[in-house]
Every structure is written in C-alpha cells, then in structure tokens.
mmCIF file of C-alpha atoms and ligand atoms in Angstrom:
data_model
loop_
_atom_site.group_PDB
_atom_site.id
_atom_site.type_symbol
_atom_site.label_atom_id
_atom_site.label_comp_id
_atom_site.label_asym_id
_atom_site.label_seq_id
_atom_site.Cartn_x
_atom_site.Cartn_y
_atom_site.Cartn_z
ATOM 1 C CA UNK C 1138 -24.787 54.794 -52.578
ATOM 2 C CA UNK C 1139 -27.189 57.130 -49.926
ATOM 3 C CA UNK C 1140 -30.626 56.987 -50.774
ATOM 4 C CA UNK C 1141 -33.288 58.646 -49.364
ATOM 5 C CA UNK C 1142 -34.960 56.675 -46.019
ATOM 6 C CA UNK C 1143 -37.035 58.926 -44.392
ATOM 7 C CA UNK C 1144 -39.149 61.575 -45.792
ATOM 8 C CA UNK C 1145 -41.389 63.914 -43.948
ATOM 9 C CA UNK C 1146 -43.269 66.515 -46.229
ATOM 10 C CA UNK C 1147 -45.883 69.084 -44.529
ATOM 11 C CA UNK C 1148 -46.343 67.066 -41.556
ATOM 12 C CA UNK C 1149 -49.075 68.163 -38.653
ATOM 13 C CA UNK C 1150 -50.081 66.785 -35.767
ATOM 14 C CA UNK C 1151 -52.480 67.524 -33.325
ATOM 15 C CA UNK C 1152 -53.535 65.333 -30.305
ATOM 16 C CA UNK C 1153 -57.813 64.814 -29.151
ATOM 17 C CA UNK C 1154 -57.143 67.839 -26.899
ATOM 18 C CA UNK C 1155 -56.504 69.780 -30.141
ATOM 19 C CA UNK C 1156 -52.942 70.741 -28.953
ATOM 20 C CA UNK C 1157 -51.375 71.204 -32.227
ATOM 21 C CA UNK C 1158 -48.188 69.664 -31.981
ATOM 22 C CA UNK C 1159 -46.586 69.448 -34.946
ATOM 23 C CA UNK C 1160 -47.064 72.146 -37.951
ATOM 24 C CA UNK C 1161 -45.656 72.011 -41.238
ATOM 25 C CA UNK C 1162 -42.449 69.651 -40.715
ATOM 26 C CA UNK C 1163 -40.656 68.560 -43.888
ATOM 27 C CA UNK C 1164 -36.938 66.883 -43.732
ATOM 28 C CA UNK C 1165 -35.512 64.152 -45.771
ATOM 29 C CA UNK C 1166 -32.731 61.948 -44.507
ATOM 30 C CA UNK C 1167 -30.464 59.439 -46.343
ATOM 31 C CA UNK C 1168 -29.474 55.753 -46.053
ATOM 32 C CA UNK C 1169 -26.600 55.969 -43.117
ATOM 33 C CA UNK C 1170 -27.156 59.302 -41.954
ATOM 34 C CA UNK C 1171 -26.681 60.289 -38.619
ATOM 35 C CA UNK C 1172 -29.494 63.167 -37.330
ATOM 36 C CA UNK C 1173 -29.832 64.650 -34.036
ATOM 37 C CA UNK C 1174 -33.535 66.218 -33.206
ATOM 38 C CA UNK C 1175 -33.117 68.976 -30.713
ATOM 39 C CA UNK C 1176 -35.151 72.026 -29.260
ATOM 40 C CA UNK C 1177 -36.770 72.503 -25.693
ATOM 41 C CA UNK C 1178 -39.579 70.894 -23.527
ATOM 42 C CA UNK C 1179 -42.625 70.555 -25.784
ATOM 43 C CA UNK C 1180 -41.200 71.264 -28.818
ATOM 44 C CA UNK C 1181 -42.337 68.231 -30.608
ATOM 45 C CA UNK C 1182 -39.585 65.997 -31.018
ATOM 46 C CA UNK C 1183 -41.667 62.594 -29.528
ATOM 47 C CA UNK C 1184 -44.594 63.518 -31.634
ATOM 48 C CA UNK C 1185 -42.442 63.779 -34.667
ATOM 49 C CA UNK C 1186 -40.352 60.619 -33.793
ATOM 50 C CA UNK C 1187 -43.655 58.715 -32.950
ATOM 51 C CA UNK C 1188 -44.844 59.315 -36.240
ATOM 52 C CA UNK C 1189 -41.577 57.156 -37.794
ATOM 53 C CA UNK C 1190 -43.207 53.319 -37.017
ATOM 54 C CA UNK C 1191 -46.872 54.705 -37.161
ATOM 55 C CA UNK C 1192 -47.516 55.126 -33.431
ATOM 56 C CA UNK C 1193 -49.235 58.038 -34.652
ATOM 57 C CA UNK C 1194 -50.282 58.892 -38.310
ATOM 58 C CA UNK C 1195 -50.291 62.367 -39.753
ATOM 59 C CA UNK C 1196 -53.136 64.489 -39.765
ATOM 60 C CA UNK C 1197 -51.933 66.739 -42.578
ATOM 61 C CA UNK C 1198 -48.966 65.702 -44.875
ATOM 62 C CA UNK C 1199 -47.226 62.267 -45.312
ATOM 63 C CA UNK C 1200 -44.330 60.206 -43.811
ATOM 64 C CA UNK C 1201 -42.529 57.836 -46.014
ATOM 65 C CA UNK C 1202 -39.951 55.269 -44.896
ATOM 66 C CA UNK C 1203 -37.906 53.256 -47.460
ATOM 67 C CA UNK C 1204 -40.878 54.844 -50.027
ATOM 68 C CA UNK C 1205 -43.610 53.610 -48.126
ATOM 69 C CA UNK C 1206 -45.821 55.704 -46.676
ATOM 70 C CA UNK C 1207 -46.593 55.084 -43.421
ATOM 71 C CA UNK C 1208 -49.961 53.594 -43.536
ATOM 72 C CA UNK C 1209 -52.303 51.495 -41.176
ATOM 73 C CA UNK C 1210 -51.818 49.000 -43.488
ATOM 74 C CA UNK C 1211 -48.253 49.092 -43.626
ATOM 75 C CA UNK C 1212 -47.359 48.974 -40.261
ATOM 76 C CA UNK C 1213 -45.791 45.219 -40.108
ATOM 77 C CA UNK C 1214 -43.769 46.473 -43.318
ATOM 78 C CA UNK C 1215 -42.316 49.698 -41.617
ATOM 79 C CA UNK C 1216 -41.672 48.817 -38.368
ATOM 80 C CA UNK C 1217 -39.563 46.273 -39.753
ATOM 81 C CA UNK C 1218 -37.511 48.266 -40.653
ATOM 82 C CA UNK C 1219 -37.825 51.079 -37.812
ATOM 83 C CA UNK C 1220 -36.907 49.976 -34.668
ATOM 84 C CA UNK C 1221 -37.993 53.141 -32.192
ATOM 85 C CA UNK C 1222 -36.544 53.602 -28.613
ATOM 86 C CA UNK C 1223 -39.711 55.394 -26.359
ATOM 87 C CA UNK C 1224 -38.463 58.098 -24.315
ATOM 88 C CA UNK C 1225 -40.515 56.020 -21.444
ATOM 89 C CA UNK C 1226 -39.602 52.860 -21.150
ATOM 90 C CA UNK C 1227 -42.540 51.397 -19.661
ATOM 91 C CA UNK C 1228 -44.254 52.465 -22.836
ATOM 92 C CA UNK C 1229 -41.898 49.855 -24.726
ATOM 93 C CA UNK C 1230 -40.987 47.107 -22.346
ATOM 94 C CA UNK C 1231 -44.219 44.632 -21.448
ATOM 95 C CA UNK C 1232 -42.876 41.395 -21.232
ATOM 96 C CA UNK C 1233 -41.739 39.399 -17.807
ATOM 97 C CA UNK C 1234 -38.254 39.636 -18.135
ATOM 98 C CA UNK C 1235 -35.340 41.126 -20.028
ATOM 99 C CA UNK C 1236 -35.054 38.250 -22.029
ATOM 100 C CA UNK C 1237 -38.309 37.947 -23.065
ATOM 101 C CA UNK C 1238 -38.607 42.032 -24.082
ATOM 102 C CA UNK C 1239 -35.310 41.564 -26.222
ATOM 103 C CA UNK C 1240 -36.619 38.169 -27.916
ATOM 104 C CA UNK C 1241 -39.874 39.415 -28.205
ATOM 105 C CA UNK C 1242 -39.138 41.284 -31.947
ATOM 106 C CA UNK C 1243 -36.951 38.326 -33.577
ATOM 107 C CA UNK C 1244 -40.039 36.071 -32.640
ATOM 108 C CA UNK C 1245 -42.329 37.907 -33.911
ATOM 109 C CA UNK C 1246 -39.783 37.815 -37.391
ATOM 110 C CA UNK C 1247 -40.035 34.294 -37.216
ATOM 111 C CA UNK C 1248 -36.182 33.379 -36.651
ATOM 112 C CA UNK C 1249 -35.486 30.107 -35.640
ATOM 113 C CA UNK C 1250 -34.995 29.551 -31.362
ATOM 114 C CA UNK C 1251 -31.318 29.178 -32.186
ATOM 115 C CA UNK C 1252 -31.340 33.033 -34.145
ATOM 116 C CA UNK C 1253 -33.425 34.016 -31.380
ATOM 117 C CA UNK C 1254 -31.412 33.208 -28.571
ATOM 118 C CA UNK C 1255 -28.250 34.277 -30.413
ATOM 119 C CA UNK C 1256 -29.787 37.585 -31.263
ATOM 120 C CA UNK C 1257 -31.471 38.303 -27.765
ATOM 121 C CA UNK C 1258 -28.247 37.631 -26.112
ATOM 122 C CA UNK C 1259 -26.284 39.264 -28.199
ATOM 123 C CA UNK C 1260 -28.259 42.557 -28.303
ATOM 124 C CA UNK C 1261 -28.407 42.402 -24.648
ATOM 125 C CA UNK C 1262 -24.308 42.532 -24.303
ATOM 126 C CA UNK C 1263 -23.962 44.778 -26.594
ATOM 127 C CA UNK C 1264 -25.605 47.044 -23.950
ATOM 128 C CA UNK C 1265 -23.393 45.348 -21.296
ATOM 129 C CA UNK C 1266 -26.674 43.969 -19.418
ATOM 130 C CA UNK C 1267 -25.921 40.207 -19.471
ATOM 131 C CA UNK C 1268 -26.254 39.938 -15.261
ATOM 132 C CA UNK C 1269 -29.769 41.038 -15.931
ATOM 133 C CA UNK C 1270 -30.860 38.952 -18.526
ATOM 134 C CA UNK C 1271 -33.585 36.987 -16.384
ATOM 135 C CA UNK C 1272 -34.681 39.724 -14.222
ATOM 136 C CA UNK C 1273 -38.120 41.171 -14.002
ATOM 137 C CA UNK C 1274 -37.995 44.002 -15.894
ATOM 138 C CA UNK C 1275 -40.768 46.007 -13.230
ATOM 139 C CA UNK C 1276 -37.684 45.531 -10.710
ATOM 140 C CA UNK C 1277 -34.859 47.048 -12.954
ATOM 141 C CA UNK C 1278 -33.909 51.152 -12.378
ATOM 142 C CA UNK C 1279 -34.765 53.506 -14.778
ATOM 143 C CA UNK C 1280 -31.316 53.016 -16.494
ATOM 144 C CA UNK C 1281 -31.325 49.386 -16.582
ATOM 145 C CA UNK C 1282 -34.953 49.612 -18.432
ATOM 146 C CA UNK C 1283 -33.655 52.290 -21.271
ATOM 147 C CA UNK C 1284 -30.873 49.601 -21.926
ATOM 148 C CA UNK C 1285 -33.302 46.804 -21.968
ATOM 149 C CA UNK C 1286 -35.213 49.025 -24.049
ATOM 150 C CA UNK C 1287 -32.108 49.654 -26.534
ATOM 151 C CA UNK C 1288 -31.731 46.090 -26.337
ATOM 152 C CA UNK C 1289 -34.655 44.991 -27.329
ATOM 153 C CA UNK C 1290 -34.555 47.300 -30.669
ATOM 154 C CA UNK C 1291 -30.643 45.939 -31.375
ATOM 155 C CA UNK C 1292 -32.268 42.572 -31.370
ATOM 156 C CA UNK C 1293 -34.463 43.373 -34.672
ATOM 157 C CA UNK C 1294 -31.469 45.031 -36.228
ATOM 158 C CA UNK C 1295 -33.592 47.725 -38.011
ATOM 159 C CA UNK C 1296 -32.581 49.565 -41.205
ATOM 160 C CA UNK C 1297 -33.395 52.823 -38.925
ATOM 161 C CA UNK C 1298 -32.860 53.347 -35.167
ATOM 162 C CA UNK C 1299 -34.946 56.141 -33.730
ATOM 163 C CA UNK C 1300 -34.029 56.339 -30.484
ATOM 164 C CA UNK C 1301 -35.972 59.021 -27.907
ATOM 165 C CA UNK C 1302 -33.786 60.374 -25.084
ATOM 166 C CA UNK C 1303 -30.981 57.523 -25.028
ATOM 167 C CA UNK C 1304 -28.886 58.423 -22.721
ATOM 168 C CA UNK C 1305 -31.584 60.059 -20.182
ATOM 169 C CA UNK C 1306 -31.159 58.025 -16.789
ATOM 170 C CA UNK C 1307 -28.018 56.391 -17.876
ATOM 171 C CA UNK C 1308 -24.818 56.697 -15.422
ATOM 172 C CA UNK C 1309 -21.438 58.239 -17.041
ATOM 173 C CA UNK C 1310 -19.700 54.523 -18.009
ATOM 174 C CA UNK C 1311 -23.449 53.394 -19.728
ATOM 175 C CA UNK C 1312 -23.376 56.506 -21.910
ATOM 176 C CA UNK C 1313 -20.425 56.430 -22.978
ATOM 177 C CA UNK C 1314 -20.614 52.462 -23.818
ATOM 178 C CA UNK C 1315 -23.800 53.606 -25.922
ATOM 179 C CA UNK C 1316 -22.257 56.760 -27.813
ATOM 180 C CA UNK C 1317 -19.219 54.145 -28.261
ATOM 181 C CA UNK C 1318 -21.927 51.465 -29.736
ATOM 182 C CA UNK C 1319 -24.157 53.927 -31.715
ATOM 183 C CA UNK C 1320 -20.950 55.466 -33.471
ATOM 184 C CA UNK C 1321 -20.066 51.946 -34.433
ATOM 185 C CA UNK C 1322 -23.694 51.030 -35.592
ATOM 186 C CA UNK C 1323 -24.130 51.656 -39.333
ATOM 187 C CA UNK C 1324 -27.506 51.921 -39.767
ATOM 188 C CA UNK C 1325 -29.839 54.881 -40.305
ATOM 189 C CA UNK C 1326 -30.098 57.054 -36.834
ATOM 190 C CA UNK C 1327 -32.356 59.942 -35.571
ATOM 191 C CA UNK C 1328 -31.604 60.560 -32.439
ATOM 192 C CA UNK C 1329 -34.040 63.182 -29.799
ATOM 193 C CA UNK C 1330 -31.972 64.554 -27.075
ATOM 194 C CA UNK C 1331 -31.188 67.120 -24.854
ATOM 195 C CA UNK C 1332 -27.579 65.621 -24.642
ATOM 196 C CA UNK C 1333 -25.689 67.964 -27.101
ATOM 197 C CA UNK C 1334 -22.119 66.839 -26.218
ATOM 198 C CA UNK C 1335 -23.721 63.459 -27.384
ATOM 199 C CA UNK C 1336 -24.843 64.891 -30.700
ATOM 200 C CA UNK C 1337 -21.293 66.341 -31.326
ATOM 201 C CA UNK C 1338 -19.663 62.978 -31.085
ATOM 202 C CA UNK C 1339 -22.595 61.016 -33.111
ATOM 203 C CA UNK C 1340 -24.486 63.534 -35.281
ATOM 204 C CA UNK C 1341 -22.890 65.728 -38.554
ATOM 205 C CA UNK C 1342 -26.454 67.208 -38.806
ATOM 206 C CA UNK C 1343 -28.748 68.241 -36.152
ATOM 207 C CA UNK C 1344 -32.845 69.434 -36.976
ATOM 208 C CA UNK C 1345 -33.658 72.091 -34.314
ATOM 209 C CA UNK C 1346 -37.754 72.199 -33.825
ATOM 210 C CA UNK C 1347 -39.789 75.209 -31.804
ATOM 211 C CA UNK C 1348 -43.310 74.848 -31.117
ATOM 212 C CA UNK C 1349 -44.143 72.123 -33.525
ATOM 213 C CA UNK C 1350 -41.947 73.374 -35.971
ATOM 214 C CA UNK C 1351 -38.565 73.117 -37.345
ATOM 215 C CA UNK C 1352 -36.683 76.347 -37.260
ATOM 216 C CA UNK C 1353 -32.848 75.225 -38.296
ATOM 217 C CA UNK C 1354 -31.653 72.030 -39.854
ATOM 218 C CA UNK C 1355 -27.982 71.889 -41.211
ATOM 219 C CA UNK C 1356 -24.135 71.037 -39.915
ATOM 220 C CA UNK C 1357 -24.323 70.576 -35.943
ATOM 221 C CA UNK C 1358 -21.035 72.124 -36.116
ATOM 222 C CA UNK C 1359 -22.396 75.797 -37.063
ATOM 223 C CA UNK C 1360 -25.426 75.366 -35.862
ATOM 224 C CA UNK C 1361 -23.977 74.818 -32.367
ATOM 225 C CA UNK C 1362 -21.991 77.804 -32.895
ATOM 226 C CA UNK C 1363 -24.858 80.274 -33.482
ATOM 227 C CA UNK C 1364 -25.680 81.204 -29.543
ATOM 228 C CA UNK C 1365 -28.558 83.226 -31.000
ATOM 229 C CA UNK C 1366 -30.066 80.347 -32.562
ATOM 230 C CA UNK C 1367 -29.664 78.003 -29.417
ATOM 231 C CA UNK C 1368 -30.969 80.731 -27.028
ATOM 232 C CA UNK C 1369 -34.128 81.404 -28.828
ATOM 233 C CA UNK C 1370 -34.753 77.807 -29.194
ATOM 234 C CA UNK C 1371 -34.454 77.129 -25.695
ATOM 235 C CA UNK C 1372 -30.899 75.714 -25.970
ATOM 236 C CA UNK C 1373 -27.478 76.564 -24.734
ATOM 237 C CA UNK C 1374 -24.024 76.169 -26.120
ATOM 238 C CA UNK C 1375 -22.444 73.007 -25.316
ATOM 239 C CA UNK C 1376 -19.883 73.449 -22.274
ATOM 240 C CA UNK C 1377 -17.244 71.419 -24.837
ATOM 241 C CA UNK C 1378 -17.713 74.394 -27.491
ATOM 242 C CA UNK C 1379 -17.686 77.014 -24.623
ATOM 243 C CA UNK C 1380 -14.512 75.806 -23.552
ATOM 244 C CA UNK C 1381 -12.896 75.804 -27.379
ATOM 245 C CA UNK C 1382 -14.011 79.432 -28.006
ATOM 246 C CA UNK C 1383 -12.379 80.850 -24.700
ATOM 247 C CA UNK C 1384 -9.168 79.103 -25.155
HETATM 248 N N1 ATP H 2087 -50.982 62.901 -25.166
HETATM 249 C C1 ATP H 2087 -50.948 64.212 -25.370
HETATM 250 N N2 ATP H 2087 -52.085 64.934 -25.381
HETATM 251 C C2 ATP H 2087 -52.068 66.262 -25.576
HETATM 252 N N3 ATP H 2087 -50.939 66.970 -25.817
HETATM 253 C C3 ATP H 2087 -49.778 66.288 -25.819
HETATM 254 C C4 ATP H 2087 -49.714 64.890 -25.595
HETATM 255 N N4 ATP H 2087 -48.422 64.495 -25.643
HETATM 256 C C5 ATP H 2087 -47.719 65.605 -25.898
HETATM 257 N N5 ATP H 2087 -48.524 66.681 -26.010
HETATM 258 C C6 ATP H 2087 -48.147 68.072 -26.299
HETATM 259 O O1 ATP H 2087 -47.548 68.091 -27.584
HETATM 260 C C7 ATP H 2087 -46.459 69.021 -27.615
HETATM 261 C C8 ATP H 2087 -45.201 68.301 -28.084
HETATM 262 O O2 ATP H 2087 -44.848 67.336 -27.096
HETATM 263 P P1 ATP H 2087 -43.640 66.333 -27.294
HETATM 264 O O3 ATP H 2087 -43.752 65.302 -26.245
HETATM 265 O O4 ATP H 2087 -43.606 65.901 -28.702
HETATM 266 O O5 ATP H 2087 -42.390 67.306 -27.026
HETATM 267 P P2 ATP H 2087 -40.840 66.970 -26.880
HETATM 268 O O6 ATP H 2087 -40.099 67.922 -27.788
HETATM 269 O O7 ATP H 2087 -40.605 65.531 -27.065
HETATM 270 O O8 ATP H 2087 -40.541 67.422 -25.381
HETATM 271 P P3 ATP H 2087 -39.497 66.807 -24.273
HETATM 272 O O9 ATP H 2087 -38.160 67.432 -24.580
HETATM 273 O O10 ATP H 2087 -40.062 67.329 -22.980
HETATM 274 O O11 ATP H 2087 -39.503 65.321 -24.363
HETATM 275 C C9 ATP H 2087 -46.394 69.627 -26.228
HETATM 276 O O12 ATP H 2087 -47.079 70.842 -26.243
HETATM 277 C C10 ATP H 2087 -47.107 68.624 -25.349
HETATM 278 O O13 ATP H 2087 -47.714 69.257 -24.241
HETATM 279 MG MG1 MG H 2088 -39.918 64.057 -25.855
#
C-alpha cells in the first residue's frame, strides 16, 4: 500500500544573508515514488533537498518524513531513514578512504564488522568502484567521489534516497550504470537534476521550482511537453522529445 513519506507544507527558507530561498513550498510524496526536482540555477532545489535529513530546518512551515517532523531532536531518527547525496561531494565524503566513507553509516547503525564489510563492499560494486575501494578519497576525480558518495548512502539502505545532481561529473557508461541501478532500487527517490533525459527514464512525476517556489508539479510526460512551461522556467525540451515530435 503507498503511504505518504515526505510532506512539505508552507515551507520557507532564507539563509543569514537574508536571501530568501525558498517561499511557500508544499508537496507530498508517497512510499515508492519516484520524483524528479527540476528548474534553473538558483531556483532552490539544494535548499529544498537539504531540508529532507535536517541539514537545514524551516524557517516558516514544517517538513515531515515517515510523520516525523524534522526536528533537532529527531535528527538520528530521520536520517535513518534519509540517506541524501550532496550535490558537492566534498561536503559528504570526510573519511580517509573509500572504504571508510561507505562503512562509515552502517557503523554508526551498529551492524556487526561482518554486516559492515558486507554492506560497504557491496554498496561500493553496486556503483562498479571496487578498484578504488582503498584509495584516498582527496585523490579520486570528481566522478569517482559522486560514486563514492552514492556509495556511501547505498550502504545505509535508506527508506528515501535524495540524491542532488547524480549524474553531474559522471562519464556516459557511469550514468547509465546509475539510471540502470536507481530504476532497479525500490525505495523512495527525489531526485535534483538538470539531466531531463534522466528524469524520463526514472521519474513519472517531476516538481518544477522558480525562485524559491514551485510553479508545476504533475506527469513528467506533459509537463515535458509544455515548451512554454520549460522556457519560462529556465528549461528546454529534452532533445529525446524533440526528436519524437518532428518525426
Ligand atoms: N549559503 C548560502 N548563502 C546565501 N544564499 C545562498 C546560499 N546557498 C544558496 N543560496 C542562494 O539560495 C538560492 C537557492 O540556491 P540553491 O542552491 O538551492 O539552488 P539550486 O536550484 O540547487 O541551483 P543549482 O541548479 O545551481 O544547483 C539561490 O539564490 C542561491 O544564491
Ligand atoms: Mg543545487
């Protein structure tokens, strides 16, 4: 049965320098759902996604996950169950090594060494980085850190992935090995990208924000038809639905 695991009502944001970046958000998404969170430079989609494991808490309005709102109290509680990808990487990996980053979470769970190393390594194949397992994650590219970074969220296996930018710095085959892995993944996804061809494969319903706010949220499919829509929100029709519509 789909039950309700996020919920966002009235949600603003604004950061010490008083740029107000977020302004009135409300969306709901269910157990299983798949959601893309799109719109242009500065739109808000970090802020918003940052508020999902309490990185930041709301100034105005509430964020609940599971029905708990998302309290400094909570925090152990939700981000237990919300395992966030950063758009930067060097804001999430801090450990030596790979192996370290990806064991880091199931530690902190409490999992036996065994369950650790079984989930570390597996988490880290999954992303197809086993040759890097012992290397120092300050020498990896920027790729090879968002896949560490990936990693080290598939070790916790969350109830909800939010993932920031996934496939931003990744080559061709290590996109489409993570499109191929998130499609399989069952859990709860919200997913902020510029990569629409992505969101066609992975996402039924897409949120599109403008200036702190969220101006369309419905079926990717028509939304990605409406060239109005995407133009004013600083988007452009996918070249895949370009293509279709001239054939
Ligand atoms: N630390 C900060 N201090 C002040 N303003 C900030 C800070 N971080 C972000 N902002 C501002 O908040 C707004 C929303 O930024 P945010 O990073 O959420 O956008 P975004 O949609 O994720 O953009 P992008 O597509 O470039 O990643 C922008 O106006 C940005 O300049
Ligand atoms: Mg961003």
């Amino acid at each position: 049965m789909n039950f309700c695991v996020i919920e966002i009502e009235n949600l603003s944001y604004a950061y010490p320098d008083g740029t107000l970046a977020l302004s009135g958000v409300a969306f709901h998404a269910n157990s299983g759902e798949s959601l893309a969170l799109v719109g242009g430079n500065g739109a808000g989609k970090s802020t918003l996604l940052m508020h999902l494991n309490g990185t930041f808490f709301p100034k105005t309005g509430t964020v609940a996950i599971c029905g708990t709102n998302v309290l400094q109290n909570n925090l152990n509680l939700v981000r237990r169950k919300v395992g966030m990808v950063f758009q930067n990487s060097d804001d999430q990996l801090f450990m030596p090594t790979v192996f370290d980053d990806v064991a880091f979470g199931p530690i902190n769970l409490g999992f036996s060494a065994e369950e650790v190393k079984n989930r570390t390594l597996g988490a880290i194949e999954q992303v197809r980085i086993s040759h890097l397992t012992n290397k120092q994650v300050f020498r990896l590219s920027e790729g090879q850190k968002k896949l560490a970074a990936i990693a080290s969220v598939l070790s916790m296996e969350p109830e909800i992935i939010v993932l920031d930018e996934p496939t931003s710095n990744l080559d061709p085959k290590s996109r489409r090995n993570l499109i191929n892995l998130l499609k399989k993944m069952p859990q709860t996804k919200i997913i902020a990208t510029h990569d629409l061809e992505m969101v066609i494969e992975l996402c039924e319903r897409t949120i599109i924000m403008n200036d702190g706010k969220i101006s369309a949220d419905g079926l990717t499919a028509s939304l990605f038809c409406d060239s109005d829509l995407l133009e004013t929100n600083h988007l452009e029709k996918p070249i895949s639905l370009v293509q279709k519509s001239t054939l």
